[in-house]
mmCIF file of C-alpha atoms in Angstrom:
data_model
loop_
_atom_site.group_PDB
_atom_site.id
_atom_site.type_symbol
_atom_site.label_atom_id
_atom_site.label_comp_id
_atom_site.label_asym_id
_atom_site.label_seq_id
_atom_site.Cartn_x
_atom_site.Cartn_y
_atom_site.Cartn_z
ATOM 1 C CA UNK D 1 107.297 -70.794 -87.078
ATOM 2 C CA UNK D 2 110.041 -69.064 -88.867
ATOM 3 C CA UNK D 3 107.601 -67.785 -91.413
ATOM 4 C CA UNK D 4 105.442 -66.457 -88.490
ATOM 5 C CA UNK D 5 108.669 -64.830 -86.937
ATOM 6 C CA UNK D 6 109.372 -63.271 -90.198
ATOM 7 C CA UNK D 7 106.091 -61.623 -90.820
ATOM 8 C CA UNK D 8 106.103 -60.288 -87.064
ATOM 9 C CA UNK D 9 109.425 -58.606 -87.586
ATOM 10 C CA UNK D 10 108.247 -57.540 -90.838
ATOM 11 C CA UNK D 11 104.406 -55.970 -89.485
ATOM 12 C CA UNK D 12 106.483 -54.707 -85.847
ATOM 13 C CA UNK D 13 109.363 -52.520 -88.954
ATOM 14 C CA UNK D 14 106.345 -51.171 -90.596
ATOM 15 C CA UNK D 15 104.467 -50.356 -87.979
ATOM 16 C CA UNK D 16 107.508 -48.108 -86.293
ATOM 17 C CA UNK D 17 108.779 -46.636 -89.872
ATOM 18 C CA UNK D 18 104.716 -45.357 -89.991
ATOM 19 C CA UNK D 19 105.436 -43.974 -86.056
ATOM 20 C CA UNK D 20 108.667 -42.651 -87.009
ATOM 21 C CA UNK D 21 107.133 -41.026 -90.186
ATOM 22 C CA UNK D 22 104.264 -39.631 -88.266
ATOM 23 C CA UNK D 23 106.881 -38.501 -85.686
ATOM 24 C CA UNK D 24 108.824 -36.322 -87.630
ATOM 25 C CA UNK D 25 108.611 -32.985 -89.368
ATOM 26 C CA UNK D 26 110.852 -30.671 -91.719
ATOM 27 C CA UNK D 27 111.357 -26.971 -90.652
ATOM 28 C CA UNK D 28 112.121 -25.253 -94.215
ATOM 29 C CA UNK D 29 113.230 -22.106 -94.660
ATOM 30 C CA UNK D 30 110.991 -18.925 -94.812
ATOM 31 C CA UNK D 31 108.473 -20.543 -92.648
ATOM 32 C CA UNK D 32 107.020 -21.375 -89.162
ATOM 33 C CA UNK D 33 106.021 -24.798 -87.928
ATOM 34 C CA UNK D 34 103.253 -24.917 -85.002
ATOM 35 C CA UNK D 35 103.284 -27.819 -83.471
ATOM 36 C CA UNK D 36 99.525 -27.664 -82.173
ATOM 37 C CA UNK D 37 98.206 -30.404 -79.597
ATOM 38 C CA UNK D 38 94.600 -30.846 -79.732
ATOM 39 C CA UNK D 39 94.331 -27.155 -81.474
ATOM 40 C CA UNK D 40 96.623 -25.089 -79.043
ATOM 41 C CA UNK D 41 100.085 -24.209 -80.542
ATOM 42 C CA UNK D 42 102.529 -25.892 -77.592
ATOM 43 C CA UNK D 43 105.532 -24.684 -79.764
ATOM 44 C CA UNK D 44 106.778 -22.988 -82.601
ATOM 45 C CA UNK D 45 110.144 -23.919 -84.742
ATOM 46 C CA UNK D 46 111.660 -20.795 -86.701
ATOM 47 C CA UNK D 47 114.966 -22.758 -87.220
ATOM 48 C CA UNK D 48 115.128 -25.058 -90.627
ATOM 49 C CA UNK D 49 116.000 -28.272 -89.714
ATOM 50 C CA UNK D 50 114.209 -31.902 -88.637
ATOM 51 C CA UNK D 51 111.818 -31.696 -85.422
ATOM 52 C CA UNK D 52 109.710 -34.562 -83.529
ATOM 53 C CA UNK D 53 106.095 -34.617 -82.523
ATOM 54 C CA UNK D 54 104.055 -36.883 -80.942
ATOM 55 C CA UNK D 55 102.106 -38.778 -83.680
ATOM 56 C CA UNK D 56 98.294 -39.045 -83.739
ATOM 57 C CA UNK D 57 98.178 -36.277 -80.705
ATOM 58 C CA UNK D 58 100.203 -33.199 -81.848
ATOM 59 C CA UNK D 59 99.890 -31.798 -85.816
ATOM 60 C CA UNK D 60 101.644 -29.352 -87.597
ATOM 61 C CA UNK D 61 100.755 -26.287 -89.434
ATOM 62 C CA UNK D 62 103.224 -24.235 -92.095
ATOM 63 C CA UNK D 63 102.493 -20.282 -92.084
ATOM 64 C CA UNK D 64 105.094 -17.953 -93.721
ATOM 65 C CA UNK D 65 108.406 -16.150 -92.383
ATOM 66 C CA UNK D 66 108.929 -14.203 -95.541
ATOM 67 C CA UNK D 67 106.915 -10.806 -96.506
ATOM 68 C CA UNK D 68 103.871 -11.065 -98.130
ATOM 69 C CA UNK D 69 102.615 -8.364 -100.574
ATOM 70 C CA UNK D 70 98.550 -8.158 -100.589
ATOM 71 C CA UNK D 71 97.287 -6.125 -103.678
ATOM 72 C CA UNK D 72 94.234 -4.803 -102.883
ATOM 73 C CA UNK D 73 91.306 -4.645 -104.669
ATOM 74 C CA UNK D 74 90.438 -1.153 -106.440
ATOM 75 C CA UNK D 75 87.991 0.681 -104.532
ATOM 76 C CA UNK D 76 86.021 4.207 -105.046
ATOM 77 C CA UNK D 77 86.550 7.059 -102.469
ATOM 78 C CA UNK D 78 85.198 10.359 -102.190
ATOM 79 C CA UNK D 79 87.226 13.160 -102.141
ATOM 80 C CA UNK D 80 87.181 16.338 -99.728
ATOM 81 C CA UNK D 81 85.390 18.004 -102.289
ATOM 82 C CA UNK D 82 82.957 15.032 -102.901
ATOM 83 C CA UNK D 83 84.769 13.841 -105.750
ATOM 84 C CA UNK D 84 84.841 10.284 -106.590
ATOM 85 C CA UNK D 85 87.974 8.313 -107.546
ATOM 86 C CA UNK D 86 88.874 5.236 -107.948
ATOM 87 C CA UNK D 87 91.945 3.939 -105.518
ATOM 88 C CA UNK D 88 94.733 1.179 -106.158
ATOM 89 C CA UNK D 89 97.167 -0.167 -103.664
ATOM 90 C CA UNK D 90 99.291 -2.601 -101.620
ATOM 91 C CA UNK D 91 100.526 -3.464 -98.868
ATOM 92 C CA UNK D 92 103.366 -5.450 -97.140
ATOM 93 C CA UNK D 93 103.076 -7.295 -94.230
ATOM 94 C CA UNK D 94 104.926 -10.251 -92.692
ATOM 95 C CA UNK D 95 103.394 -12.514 -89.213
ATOM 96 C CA UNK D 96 105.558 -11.422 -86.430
ATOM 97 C CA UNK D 97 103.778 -13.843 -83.763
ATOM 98 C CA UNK D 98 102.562 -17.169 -85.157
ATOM 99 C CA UNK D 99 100.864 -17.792 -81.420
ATOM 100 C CA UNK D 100 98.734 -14.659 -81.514
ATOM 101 C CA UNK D 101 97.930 -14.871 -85.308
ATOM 102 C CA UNK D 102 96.746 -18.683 -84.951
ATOM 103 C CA UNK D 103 94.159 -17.145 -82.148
ATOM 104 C CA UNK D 104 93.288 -14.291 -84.387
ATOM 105 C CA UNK D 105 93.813 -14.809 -87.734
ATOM 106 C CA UNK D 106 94.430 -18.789 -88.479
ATOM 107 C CA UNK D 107 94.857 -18.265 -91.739
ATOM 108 C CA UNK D 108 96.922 -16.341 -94.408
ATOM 109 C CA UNK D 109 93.622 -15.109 -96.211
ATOM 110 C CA UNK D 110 91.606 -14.281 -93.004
ATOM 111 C CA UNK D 111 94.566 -11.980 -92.145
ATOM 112 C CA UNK D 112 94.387 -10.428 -95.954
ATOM 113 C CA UNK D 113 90.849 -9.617 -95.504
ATOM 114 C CA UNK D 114 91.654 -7.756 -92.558
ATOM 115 C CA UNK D 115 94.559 -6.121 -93.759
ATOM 116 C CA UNK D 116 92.342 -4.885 -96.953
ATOM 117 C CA UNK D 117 89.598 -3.274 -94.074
ATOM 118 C CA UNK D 118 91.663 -1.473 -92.184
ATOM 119 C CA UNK D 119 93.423 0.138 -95.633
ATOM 120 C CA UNK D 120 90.417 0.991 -96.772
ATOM 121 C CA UNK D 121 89.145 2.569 -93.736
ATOM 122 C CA UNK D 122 92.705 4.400 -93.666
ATOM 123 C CA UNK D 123 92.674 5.356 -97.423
ATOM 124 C CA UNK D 124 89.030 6.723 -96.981
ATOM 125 C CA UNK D 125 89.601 8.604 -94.149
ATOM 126 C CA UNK D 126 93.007 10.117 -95.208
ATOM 127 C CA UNK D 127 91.862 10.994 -99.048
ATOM 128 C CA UNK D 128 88.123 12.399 -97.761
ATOM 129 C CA UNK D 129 90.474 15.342 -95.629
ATOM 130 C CA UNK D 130 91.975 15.677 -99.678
ATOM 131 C CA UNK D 131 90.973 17.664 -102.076
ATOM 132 C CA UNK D 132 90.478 16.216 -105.528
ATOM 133 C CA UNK D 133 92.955 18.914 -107.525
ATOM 134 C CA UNK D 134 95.856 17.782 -104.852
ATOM 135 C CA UNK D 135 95.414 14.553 -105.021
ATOM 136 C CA UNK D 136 95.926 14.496 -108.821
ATOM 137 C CA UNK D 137 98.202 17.233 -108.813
ATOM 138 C CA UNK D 138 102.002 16.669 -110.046
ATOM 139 C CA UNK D 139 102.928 18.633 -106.656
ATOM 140 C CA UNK D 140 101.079 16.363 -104.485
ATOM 141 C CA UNK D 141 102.994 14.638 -101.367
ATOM 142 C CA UNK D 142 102.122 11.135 -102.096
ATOM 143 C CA UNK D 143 104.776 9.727 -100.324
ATOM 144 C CA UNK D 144 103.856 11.435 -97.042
ATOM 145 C CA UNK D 145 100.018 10.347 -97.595
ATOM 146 C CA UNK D 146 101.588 6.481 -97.832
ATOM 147 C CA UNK D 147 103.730 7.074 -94.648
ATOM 148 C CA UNK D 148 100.458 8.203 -93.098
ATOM 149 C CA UNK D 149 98.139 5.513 -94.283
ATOM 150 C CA UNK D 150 101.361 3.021 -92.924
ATOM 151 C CA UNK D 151 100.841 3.879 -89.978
ATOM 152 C CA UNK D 152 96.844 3.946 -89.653
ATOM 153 C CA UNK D 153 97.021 0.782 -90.762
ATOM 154 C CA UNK D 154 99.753 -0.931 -88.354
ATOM 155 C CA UNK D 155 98.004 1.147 -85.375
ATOM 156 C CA UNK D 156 94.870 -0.877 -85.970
ATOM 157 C CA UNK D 157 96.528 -4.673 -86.411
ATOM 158 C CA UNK D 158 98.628 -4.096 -83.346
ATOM 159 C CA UNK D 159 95.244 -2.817 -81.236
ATOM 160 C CA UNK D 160 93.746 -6.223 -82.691
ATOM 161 C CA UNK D 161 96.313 -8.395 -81.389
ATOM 162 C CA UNK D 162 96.535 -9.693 -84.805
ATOM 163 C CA UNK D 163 100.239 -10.910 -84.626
ATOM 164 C CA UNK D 164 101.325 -9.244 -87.628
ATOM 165 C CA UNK D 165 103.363 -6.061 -88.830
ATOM 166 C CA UNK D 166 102.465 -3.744 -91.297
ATOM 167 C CA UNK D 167 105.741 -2.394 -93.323
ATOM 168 C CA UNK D 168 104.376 -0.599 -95.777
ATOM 169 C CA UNK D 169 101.071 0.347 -97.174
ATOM 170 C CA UNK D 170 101.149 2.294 -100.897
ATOM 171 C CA UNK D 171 99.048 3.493 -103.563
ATOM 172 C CA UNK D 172 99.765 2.459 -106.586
ATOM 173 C CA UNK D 173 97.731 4.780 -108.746
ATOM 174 C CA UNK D 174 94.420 6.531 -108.508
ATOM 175 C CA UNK D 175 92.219 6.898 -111.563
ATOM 176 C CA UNK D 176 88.898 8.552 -112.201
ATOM 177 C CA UNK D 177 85.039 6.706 -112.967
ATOM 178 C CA UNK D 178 84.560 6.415 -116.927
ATOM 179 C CA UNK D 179 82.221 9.146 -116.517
ATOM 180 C CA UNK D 180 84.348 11.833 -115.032
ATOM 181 C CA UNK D 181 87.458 11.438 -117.031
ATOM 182 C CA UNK D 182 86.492 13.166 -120.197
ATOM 183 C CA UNK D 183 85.150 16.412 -117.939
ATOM 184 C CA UNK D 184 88.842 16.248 -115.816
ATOM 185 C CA UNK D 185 90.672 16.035 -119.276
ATOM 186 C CA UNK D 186 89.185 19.404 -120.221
ATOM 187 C CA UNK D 187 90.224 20.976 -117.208
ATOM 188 C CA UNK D 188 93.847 19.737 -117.670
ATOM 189 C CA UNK D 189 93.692 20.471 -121.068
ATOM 190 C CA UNK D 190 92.616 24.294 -120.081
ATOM 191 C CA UNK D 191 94.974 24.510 -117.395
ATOM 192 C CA UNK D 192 97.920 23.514 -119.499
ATOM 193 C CA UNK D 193 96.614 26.137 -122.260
ATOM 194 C CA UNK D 194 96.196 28.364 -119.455
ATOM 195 C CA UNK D 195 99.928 27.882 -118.146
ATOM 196 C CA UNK D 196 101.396 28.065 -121.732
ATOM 197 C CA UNK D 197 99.950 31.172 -122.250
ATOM 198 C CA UNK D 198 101.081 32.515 -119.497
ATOM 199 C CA UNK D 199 104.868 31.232 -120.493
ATOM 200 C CA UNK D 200 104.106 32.821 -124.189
ATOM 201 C CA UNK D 201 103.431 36.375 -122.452
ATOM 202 C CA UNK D 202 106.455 36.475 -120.589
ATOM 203 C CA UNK D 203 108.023 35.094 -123.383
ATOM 204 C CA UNK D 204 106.851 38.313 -125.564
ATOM 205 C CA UNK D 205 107.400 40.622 -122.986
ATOM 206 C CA UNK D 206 111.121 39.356 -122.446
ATOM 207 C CA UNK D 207 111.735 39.811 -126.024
ATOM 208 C CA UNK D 208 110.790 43.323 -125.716
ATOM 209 C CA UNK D 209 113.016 44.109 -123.187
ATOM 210 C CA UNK D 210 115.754 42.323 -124.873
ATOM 211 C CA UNK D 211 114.806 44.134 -128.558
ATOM 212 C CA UNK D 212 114.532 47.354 -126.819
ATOM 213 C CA UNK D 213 117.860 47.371 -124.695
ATOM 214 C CA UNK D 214 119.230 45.884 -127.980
ATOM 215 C CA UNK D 215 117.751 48.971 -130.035
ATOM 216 C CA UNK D 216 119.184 51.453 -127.185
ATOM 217 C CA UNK D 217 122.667 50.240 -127.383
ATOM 218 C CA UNK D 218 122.495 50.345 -131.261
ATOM 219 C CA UNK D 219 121.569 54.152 -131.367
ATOM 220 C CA UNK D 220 124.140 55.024 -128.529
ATOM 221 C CA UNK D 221 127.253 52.954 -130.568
ATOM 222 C CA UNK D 222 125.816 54.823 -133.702
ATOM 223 C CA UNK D 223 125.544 58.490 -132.138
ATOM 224 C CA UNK D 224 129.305 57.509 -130.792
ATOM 225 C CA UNK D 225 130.244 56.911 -133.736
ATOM 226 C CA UNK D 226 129.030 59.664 -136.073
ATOM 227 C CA UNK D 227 130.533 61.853 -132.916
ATOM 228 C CA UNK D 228 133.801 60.474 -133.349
ATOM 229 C CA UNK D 229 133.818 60.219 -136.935
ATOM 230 C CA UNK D 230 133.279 63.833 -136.985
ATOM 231 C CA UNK D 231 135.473 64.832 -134.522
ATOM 232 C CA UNK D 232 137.961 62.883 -136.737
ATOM 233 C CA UNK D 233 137.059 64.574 -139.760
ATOM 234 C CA UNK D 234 137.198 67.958 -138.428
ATOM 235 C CA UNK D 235 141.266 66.910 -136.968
ATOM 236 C CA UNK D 236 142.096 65.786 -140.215
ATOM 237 C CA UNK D 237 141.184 68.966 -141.799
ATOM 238 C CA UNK D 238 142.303 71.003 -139.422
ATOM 239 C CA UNK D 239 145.504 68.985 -140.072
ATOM 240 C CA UNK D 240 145.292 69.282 -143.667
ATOM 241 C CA UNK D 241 145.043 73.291 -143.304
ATOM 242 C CA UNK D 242 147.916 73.424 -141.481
ATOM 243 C CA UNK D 243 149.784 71.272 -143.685
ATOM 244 C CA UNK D 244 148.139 73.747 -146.677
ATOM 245 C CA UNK D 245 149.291 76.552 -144.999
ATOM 246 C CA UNK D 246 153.183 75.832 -143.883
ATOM 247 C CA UNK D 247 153.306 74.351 -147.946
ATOM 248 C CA UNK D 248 151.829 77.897 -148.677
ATOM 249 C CA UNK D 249 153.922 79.866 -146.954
ATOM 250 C CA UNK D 250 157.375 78.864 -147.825
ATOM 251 C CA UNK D 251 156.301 80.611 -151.668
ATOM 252 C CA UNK D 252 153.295 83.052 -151.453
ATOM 253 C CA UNK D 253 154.022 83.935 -155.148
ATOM 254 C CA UNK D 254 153.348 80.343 -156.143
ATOM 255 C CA UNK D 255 150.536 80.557 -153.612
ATOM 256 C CA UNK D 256 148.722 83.222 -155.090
ATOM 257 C CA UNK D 257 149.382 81.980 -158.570
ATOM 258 C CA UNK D 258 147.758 78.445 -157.444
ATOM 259 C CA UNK D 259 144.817 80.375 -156.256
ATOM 260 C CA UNK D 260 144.299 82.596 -159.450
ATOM 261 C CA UNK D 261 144.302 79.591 -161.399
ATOM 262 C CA UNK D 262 142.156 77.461 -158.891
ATOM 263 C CA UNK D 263 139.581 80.539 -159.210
ATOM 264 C CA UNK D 264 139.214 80.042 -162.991
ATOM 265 C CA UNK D 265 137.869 76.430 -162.939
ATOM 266 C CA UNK D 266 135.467 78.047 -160.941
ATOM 267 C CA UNK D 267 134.917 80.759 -162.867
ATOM 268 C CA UNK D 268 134.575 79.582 -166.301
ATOM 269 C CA UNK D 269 132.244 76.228 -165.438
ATOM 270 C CA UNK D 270 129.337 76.410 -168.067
ATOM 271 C CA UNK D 271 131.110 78.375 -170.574
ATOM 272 C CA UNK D 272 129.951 81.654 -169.178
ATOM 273 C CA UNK D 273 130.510 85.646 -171.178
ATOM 274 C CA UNK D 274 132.852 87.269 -168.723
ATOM 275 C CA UNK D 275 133.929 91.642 -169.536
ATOM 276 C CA UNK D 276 137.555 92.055 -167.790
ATOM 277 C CA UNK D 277 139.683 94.853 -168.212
ATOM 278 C CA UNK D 278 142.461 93.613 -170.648
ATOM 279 C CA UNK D 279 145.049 95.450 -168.238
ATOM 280 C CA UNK D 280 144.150 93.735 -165.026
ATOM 281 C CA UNK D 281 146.099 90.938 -163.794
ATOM 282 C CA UNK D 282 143.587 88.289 -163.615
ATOM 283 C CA UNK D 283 143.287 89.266 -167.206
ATOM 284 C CA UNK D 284 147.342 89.069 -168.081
ATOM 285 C CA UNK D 285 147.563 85.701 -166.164
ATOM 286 C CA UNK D 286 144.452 84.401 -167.865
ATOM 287 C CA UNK D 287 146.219 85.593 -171.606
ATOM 288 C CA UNK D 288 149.668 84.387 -170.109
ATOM 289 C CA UNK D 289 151.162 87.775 -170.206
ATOM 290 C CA UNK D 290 152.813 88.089 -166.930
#
């Protein structure tokens, strides 16, 4: 009877640790728990901590708190100018209402799918009003075209109902089909060519400026300076003649002597056959008969 007693206690333990088990739940953090009952969320727990449920009759389902990035998958889109290009981007995007999304969405993938439609809708639509040369272009506003496709994009899961915001939506990069790179290359490859030459011509034509105002200054610091070299030269003698002439004129004897002499250097270069009168002076000074 004891025995009998012992196993009762024993089976009537295990059989409320299993209700207590099936009783209770964990709220971590980053997540929701919906407590659904027969399907229908009754309530939501955003708080980490321990919770209760009724067993067998309510369940529990985990979606995430946190942000969620979706990469999308890279898609071709045709240009204003019917170009084709090949698109890459993601997008972040966090469930806001766990009630709404469990009657929408249900699940984390369903609501990726739908995230991935409505940015390609909003990329198509937003790079067809684009023309290929700005989208590629270094001078392009990509950040504005993100902000744009952001909002295209949260417009349409709020319309849904789908219980989730849209933070951000951006394009990673946009590339060209195999078969149009090598013809896009060339016309970079031109344009750069194009834009260098133009930088080489006003290059040149700066360097004339510069060699020609150089060559102007030159001639007017040389034309200075011949002008004031000879306006030097012609003070200093004018200077000298003065100086000549006061030296001269204290002895006009000696003067006229210095010139005679002076006169014969002049005179007698080359060794020339001169007839003077032996009685003349220039003769007597030349004989040294004074």
């Amino acid at each position: 009877m004891t025995r009998k007693r012992w196993i009762g206690t024993a089976a009537g333990a295990l059989l409320l640790i299993i209700v207590l088990a099936g009783s209770l739940f964990i709220v971590g953090e980053g997540e929701y728990k919906v407590v659904l009952k027969f399907g229908e969320a009754t309530r939501i727990h955003e708080e980490p901590g321990i919770r209760f449920k009724i067993p067998f009759i309510e369940s529990v389902q985990s979606l995430p708190k946190y942000q969620k990035v979706y990469d999308s998958q890279p898609t071709t889109i045709l240009t204003k100018d019917k170009k084709p290009i090949i698109v890459d981007n993601y997008s972040v995007w966090r469930i806001s209402d766990p009630q709404r999304f469990l009657r929408s969405l249900q699940t984390v993938s369903a609501a990726e799918g739908r995230i991935g439609d409505a940015i390609y809708n909003a990329v198509r639509r937003k790079l067809s009003e684009t023309d290929y040369g700005s989208i590629i272009s270094e001078n392009t506003a990509r950040g504005d075209i993100n902000v744009e496709i952001t909002s295209m994009v949260a417009e349409v899961a709020e319309r849904q109902n789908y219980g989730i915001e849209i933070i951000d939506v951006r394009i990673k990069k946009t590339d060209l089909p195999e078969e149009n790179k090598q013809s896009v290359y060339n016309r970079m490859i031109s344009d750069r060519q194009s834009i260098a030459a133009g930088y080489l011509s006003e290059g040149d034509e700066q360097s004339r400026k510069v060699t020609s105002n150089a060559d102007r200054q030159a001639q007017e610091l040389i034309a200075q300076a011949e002008a004031d070299s000879k306006k030097i030269i012609a003070e200093g003698e004018k200077e000298a003649a003065r100086i000549y002439n006061e030296a001269y004129g204290k002895d006009p004897a000696f003067y006229k002597l210095y010139r005679t002499l002076d006169s014969y250097v002049t005179t007698f270069r080359g060794e020339p056959v001169i007839m003077l009168p032996i009685d003349s002076e220039y003769t007597r000074i030349l004989l040294g008969q004074r």
